[in-house]
mmCIF file of C-alpha atoms in Angstrom:
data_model
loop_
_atom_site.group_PDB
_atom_site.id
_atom_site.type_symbol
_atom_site.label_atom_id
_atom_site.label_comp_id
_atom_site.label_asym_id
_atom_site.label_seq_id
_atom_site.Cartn_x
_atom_site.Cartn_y
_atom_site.Cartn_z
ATOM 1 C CA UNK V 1 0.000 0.000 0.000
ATOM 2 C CA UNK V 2 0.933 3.634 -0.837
ATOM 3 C CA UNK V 3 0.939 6.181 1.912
ATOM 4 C CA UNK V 4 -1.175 8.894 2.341
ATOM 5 C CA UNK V 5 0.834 12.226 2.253
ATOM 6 C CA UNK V 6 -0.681 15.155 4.046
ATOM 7 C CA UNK V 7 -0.987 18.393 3.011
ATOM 8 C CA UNK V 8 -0.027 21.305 5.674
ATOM 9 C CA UNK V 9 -1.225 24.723 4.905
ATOM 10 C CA UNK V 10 -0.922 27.425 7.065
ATOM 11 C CA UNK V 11 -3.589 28.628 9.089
ATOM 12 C CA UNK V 12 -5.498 32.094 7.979
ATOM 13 C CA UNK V 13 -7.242 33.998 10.291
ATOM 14 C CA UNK V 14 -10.989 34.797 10.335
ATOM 15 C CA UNK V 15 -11.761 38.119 8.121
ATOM 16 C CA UNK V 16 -13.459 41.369 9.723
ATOM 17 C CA UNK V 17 -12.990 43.096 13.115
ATOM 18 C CA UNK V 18 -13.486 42.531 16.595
ATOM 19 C CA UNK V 19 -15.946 44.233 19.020
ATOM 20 C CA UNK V 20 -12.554 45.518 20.755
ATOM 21 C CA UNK V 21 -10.892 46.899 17.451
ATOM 22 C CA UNK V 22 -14.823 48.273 16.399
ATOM 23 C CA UNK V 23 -14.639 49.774 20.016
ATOM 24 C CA UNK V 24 -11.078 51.395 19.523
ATOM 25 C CA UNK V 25 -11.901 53.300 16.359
ATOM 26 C CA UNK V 26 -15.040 54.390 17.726
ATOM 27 C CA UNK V 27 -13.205 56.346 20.637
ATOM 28 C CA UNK V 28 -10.689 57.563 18.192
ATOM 29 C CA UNK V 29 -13.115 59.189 16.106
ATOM 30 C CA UNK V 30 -14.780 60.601 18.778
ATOM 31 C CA UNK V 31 -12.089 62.342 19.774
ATOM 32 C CA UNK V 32 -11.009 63.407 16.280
ATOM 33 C CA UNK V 33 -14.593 65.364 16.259
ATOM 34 C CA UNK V 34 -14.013 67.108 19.387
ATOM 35 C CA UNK V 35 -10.584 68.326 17.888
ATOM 36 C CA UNK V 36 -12.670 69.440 14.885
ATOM 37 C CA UNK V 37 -15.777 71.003 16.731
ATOM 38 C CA UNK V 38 -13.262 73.216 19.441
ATOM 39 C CA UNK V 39 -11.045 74.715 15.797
ATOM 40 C CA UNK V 40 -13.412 74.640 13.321
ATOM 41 C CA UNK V 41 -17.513 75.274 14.892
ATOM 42 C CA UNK V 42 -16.311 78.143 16.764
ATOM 43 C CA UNK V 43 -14.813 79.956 13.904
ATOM 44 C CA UNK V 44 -17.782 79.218 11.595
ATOM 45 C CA UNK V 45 -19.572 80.814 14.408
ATOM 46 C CA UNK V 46 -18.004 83.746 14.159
ATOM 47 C CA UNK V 47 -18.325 84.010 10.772
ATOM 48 C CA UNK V 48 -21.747 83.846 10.703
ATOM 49 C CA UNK V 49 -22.151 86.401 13.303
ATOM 50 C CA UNK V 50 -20.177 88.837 11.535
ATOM 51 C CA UNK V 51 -22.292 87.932 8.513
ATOM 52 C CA UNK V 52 -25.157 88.990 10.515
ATOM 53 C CA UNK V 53 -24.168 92.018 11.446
ATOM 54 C CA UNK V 54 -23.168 93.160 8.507
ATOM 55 C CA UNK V 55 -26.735 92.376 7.253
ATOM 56 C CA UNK V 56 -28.125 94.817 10.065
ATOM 57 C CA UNK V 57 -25.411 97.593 9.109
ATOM 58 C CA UNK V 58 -26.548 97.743 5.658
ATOM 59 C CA UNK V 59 -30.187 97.305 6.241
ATOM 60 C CA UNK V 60 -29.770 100.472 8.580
ATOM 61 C CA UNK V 61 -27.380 102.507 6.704
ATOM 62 C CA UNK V 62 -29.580 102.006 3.317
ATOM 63 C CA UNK V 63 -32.768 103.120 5.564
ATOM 64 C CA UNK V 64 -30.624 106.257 6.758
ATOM 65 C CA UNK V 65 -29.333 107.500 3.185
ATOM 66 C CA UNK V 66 -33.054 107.101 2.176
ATOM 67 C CA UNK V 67 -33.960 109.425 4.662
ATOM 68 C CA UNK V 68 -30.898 111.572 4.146
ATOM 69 C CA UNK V 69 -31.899 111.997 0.506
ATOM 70 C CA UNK V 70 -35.630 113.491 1.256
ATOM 71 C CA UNK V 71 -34.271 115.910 3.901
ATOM 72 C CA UNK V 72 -31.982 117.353 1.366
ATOM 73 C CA UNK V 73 -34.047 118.379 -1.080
ATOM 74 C CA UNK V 74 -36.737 119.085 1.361
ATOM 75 C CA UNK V 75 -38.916 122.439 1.069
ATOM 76 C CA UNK V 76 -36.616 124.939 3.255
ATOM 77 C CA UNK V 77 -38.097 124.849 6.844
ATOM 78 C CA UNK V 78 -40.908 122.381 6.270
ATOM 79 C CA UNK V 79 -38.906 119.267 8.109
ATOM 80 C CA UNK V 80 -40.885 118.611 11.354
ATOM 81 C CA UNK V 81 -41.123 116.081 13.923
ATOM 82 C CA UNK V 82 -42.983 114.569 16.464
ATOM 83 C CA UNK V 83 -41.650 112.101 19.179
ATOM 84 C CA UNK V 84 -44.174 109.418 20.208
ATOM 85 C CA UNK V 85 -45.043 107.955 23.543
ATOM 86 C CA UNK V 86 -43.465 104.447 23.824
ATOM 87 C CA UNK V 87 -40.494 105.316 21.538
ATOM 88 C CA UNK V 88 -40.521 106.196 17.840
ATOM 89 C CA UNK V 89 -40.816 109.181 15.945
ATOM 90 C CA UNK V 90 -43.044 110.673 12.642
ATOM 91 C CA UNK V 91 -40.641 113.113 10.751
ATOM 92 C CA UNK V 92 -42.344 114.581 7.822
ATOM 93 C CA UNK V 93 -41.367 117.691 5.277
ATOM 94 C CA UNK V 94 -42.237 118.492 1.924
ATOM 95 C CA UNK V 95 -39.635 117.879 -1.554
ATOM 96 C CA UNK V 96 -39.048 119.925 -3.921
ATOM 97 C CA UNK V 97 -38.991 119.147 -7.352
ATOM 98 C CA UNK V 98 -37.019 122.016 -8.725
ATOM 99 C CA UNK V 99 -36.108 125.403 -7.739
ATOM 100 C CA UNK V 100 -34.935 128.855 -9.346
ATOM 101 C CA UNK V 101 -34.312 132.681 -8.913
ATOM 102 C CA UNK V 102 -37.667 134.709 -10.016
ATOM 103 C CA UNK V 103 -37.310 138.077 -11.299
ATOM 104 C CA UNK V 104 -37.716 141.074 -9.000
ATOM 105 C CA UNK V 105 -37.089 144.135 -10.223
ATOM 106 C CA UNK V 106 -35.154 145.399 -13.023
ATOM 107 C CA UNK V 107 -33.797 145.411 -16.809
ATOM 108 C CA UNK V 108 -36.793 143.806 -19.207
ATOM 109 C CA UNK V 109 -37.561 140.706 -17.488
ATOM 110 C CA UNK V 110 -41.164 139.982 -16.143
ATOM 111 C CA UNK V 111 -40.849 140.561 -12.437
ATOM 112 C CA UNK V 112 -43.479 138.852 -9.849
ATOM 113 C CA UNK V 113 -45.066 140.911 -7.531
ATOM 114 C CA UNK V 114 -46.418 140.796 -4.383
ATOM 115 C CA UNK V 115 -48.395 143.842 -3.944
ATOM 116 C CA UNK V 116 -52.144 143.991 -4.406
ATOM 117 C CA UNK V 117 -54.008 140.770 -6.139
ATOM 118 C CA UNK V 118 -50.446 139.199 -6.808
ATOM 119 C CA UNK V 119 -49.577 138.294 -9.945
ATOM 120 C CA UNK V 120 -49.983 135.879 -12.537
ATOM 121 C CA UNK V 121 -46.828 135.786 -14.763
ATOM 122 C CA UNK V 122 -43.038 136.229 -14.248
ATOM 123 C CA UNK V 123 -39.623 134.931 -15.325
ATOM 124 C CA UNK V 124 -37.083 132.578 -13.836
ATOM 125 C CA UNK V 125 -33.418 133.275 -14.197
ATOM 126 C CA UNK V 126 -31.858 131.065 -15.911
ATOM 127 C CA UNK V 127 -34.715 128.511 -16.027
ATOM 128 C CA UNK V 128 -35.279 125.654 -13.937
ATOM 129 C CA UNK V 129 -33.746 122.248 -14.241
ATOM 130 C CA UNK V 130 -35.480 119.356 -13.552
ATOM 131 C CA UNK V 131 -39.183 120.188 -14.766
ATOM 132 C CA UNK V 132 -39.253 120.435 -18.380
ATOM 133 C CA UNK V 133 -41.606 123.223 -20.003
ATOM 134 C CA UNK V 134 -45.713 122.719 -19.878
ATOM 135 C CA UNK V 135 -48.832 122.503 -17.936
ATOM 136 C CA UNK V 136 -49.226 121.384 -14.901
ATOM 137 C CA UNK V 137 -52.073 120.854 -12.754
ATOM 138 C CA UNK V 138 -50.435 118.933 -9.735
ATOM 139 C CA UNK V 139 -47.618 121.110 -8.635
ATOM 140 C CA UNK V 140 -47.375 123.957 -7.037
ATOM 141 C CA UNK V 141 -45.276 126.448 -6.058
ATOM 142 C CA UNK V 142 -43.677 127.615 -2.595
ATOM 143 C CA UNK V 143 -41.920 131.069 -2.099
ATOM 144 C CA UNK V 144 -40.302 132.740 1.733
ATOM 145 C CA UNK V 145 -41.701 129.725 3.270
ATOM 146 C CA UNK V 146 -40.318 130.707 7.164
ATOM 147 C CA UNK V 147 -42.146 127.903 9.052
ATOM 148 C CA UNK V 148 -43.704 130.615 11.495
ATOM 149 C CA UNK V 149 -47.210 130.672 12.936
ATOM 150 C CA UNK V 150 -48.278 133.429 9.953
ATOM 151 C CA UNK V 151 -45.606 132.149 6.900
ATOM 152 C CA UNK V 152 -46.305 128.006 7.496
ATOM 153 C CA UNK V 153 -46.426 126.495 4.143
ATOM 154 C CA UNK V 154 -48.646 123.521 6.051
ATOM 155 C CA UNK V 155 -51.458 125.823 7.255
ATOM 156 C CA UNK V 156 -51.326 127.456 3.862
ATOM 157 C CA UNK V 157 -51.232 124.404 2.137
ATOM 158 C CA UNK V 158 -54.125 123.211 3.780
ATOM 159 C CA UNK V 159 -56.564 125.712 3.364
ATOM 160 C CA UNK V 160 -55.345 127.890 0.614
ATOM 161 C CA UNK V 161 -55.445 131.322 1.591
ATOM 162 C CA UNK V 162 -54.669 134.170 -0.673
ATOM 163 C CA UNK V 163 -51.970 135.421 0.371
ATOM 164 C CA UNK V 164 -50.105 132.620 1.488
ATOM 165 C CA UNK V 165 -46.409 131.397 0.800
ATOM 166 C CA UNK V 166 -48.004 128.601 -1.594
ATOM 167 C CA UNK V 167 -50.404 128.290 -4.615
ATOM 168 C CA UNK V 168 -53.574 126.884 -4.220
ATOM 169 C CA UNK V 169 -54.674 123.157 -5.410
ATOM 170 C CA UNK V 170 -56.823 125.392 -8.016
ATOM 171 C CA UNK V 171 -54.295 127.040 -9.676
ATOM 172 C CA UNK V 172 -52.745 125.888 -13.234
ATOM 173 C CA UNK V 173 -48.985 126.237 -13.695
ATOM 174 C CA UNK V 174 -47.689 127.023 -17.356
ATOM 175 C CA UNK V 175 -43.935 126.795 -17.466
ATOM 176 C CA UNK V 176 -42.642 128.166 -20.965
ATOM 177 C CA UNK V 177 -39.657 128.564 -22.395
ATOM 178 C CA UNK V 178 -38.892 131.230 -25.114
ATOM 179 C CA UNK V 179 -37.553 129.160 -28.142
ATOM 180 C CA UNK V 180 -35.334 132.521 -28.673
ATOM 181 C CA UNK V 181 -32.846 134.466 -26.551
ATOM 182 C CA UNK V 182 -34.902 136.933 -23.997
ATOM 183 C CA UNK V 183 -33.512 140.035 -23.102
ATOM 184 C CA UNK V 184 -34.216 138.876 -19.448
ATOM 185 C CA UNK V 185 -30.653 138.670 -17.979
ATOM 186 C CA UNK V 186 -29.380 138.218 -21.372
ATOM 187 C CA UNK V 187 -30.043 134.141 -20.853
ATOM 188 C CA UNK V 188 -31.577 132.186 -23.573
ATOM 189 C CA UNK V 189 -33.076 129.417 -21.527
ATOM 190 C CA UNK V 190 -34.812 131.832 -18.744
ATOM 191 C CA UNK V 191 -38.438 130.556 -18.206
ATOM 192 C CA UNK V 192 -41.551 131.766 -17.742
ATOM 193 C CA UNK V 193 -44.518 131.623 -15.480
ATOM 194 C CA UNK V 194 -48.053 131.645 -15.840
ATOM 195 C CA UNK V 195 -50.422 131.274 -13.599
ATOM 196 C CA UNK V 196 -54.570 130.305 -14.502
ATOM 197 C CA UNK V 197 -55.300 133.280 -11.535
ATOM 198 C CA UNK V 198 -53.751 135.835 -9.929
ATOM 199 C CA UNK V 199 -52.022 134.810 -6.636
ATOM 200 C CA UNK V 200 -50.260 136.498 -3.936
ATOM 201 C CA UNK V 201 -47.194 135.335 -2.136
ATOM 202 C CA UNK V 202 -46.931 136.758 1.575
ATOM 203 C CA UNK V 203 -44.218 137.574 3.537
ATOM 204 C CA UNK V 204 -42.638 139.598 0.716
ATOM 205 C CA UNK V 205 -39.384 138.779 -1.199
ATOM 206 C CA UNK V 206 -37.690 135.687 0.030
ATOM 207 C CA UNK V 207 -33.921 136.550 1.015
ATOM 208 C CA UNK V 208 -32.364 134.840 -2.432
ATOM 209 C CA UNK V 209 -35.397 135.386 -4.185
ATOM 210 C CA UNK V 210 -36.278 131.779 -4.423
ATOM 211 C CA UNK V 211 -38.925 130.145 -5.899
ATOM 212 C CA UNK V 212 -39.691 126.177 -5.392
ATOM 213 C CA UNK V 213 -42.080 123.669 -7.323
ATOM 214 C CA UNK V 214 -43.361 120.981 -4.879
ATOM 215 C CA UNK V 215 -46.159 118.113 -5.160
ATOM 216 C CA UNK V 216 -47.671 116.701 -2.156
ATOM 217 C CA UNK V 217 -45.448 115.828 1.637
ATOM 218 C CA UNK V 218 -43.150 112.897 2.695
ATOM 219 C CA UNK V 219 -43.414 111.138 5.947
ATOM 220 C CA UNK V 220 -41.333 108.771 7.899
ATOM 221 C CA UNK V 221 -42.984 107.128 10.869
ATOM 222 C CA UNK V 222 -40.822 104.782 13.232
ATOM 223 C CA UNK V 223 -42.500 102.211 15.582
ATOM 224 C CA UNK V 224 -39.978 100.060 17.364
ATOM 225 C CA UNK V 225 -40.583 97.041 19.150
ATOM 226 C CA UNK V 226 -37.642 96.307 21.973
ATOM 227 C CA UNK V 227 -39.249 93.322 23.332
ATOM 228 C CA UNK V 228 -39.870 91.493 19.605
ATOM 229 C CA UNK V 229 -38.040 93.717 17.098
ATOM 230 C CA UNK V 230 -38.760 91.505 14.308
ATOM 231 C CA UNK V 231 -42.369 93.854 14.393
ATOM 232 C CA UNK V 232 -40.148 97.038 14.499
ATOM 233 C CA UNK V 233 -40.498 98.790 11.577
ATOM 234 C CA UNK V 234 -39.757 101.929 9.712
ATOM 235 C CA UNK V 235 -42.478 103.091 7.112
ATOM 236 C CA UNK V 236 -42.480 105.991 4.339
ATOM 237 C CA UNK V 237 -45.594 107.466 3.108
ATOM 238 C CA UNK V 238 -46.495 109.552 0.186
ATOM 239 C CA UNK V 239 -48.886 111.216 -2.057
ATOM 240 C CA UNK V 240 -51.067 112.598 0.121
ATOM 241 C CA UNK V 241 -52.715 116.299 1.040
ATOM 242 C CA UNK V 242 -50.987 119.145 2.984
ATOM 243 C CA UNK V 243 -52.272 118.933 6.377
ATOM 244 C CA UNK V 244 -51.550 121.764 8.954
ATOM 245 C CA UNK V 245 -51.397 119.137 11.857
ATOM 246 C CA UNK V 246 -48.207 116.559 11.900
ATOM 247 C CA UNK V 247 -49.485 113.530 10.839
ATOM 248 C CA UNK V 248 -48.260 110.066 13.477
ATOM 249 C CA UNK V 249 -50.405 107.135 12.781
ATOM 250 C CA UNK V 250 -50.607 105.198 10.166
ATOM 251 C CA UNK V 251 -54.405 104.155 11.377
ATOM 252 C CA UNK V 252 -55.644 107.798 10.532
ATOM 253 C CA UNK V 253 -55.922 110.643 7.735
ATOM 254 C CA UNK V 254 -54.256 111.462 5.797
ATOM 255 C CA UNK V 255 -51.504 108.572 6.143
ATOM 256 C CA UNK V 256 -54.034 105.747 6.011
ATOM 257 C CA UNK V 257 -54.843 106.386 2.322
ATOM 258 C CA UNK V 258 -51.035 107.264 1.600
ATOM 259 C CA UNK V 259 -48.630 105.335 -0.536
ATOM 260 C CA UNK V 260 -46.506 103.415 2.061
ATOM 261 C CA UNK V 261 -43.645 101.270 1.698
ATOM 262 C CA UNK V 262 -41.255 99.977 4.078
ATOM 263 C CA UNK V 263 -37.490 101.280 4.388
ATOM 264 C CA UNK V 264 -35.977 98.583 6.906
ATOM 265 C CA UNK V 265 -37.727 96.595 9.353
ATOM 266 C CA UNK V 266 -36.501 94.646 12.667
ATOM 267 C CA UNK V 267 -36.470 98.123 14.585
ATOM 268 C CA UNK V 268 -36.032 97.637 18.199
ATOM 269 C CA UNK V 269 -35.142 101.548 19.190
ATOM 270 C CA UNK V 270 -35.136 105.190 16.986
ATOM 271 C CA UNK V 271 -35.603 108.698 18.039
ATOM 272 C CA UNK V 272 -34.971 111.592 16.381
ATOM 273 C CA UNK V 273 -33.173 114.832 18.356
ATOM 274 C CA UNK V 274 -32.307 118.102 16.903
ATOM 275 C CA UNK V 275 -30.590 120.941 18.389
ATOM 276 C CA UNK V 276 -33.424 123.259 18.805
ATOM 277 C CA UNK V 277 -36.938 122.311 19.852
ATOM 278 C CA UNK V 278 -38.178 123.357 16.581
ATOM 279 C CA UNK V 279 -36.655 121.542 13.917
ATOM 280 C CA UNK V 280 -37.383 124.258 11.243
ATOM 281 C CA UNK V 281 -34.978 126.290 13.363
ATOM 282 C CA UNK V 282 -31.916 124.128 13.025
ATOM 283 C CA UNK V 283 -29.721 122.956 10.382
ATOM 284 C CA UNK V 284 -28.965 119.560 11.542
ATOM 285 C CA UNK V 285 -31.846 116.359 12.268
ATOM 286 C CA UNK V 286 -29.791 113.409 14.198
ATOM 287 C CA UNK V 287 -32.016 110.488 13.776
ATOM 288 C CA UNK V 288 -30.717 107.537 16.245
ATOM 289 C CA UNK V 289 -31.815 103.652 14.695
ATOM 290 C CA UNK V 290 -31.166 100.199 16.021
ATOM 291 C CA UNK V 291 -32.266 97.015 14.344
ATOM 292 C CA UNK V 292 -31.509 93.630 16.061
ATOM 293 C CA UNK V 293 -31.962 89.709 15.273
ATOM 294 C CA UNK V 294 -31.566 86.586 17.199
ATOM 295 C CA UNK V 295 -29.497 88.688 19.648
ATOM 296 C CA UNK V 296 -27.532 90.253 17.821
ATOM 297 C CA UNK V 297 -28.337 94.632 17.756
ATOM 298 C CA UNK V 298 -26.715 97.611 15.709
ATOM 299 C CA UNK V 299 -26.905 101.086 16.411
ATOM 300 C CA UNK V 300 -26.202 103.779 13.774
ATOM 301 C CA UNK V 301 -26.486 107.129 14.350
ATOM 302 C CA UNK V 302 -26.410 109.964 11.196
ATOM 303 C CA UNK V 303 -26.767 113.280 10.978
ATOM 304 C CA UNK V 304 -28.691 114.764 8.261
ATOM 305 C CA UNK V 305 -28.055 118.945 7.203
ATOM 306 C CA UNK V 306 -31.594 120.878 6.402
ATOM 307 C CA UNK V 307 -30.499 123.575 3.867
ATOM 308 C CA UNK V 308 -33.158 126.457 5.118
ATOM 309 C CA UNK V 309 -31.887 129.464 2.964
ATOM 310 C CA UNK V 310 -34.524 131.171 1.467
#
């Protein structure tokens, strides 16, 4: 008989882990992702926080330059305010849409006049620069508005009396320019005013002989909220009448009915100060505006000029 020959192979051992090695990693990893979370959460943290306020910066700087840009070309001394119990403020004044020297006195021009039934015609120096020649029905025009208790384009503007530093709703405004040079002030491109009535400016010559074209007001009404400033907001309203009381709510005439649109929202504080207690007195409006969001709060505060020469 033959013998058998056996075959020895090595042993191999069993594929896979153990629970131990399974164990091992597990702890290793874990402590890899508390390395990671104490170098790399915190800054992304940071980063979003910073992201954040940035957000709030720009929403309140881009709300202050809109306000900045009504109150200088504002009507001079129509900016007013009104501070409001619980916080907030209404600030409201009146654009103008263009401006110009009128004739008063002097080689051939047309002069307007302010003695007796007023006048109905006169010339602008030099023209004016934004409203193009025609008819209009919807503007009106300001001249020595002072902002006093007797020269207060807002009474005036409310009920229209003749005299008063503003033309009346009623009156038609023709602006026309001569298509050849005018001997007034030797200026091609002088313009000239017609009015549908007679009208009376009071108060007399203004000191630089200004005259302004205007439409309806402007308002800006703040309503903070400290304890849930996401319902903070600050609101601008439009195209509506003269009124000779301030208008502050938003619930009431003439602001109810007004164009409205919102210029930044997640107010939790504003005020407005100026350095007299009449702002049509003063040169400079300091309006004060925080916005916050899930804790984190901003605080700008700008300082508008009011150009009130006459």
């Amino acid at each position: 008989m033959m013998a058998r020959i056996r075959e020895h192979r090595p042993s191999v051992p069993p594929a896979g882990f153990t629970l131990v090695e399974m164990i091992i990693v597990i702890l290793i990893a874990g402590i890899l992702s508390g390395i990671v979370a104490v170098f790399i959460v915190r800054p992304v943290e940071g980063y979003r926080d910073l992201q954040r306020r940035a957000t709030l910066v720009d929403a309140a700087e881009s709300a202050l330059r809109r306000m900045e840009r009504d109150v200088r070309i504002a009507l001079p001394n129509s900016v007013r305010r009104v501070n409001l119990g619980g916080g907030g403020f209404a600030l409201e004044l009146i654009p103008t849409l263009d401006g110009g020297k009128y004739e008063f006195g002097g080689n051939a021009c047309e002069s307007l006049s302010f003695a007796g039934a007023g006048d109905t015609n006169f010339d602008v120096i030099g023209g004016f620069h934004n409203v193009t020649p025609g008819n209009y029905s919807n503007y009106r025009m300001v001249v020595n508005n002072l902002g006093t208790t007797n020269n207060d384009v807002y009474v005036d503007g409310s009920s229209a009396p003749d005299p008063s530093v503003i033309t009346p709703l009623g009156i038609n405004i023709s602006i026309i320019r001569p298509a050849s040079a005018a001997p007034c002030g030797g200026d091609p491109v002088n313009d000239h005013v017609i009015f549908s009535s007679a009208h009376q400016f009071k108060g007399g010559a203004s000191t630089n002989r200004r005259v302004y074209i205007v439409t309806t007001p402007v308002s800006y009404l703040c309503l903070p909220d400290a304890a849930n400033p996401s319902l903070g907001t600050l609101m601008r309203y439009e195209n509506y009448p003269i009124v000779a009381a301030q208008p502050s709510s938003a619930a009431i005439a003439p602001l109810a009915t007004a164009a409205s649109a919102r210029v930044a929202d997640r107010i939790s504080a504003c005020s407005v100060t100026t350095t007299t207690v009449d702002v049509r007195n003063t040169s400079l409006v300091t309006v004060d505006l925080s916005i916050a969001e899930a804790g984190e709060e901003i605080r700008l505060i700008h300082q508008m000029p009011l150009d009130n020469t006459r």
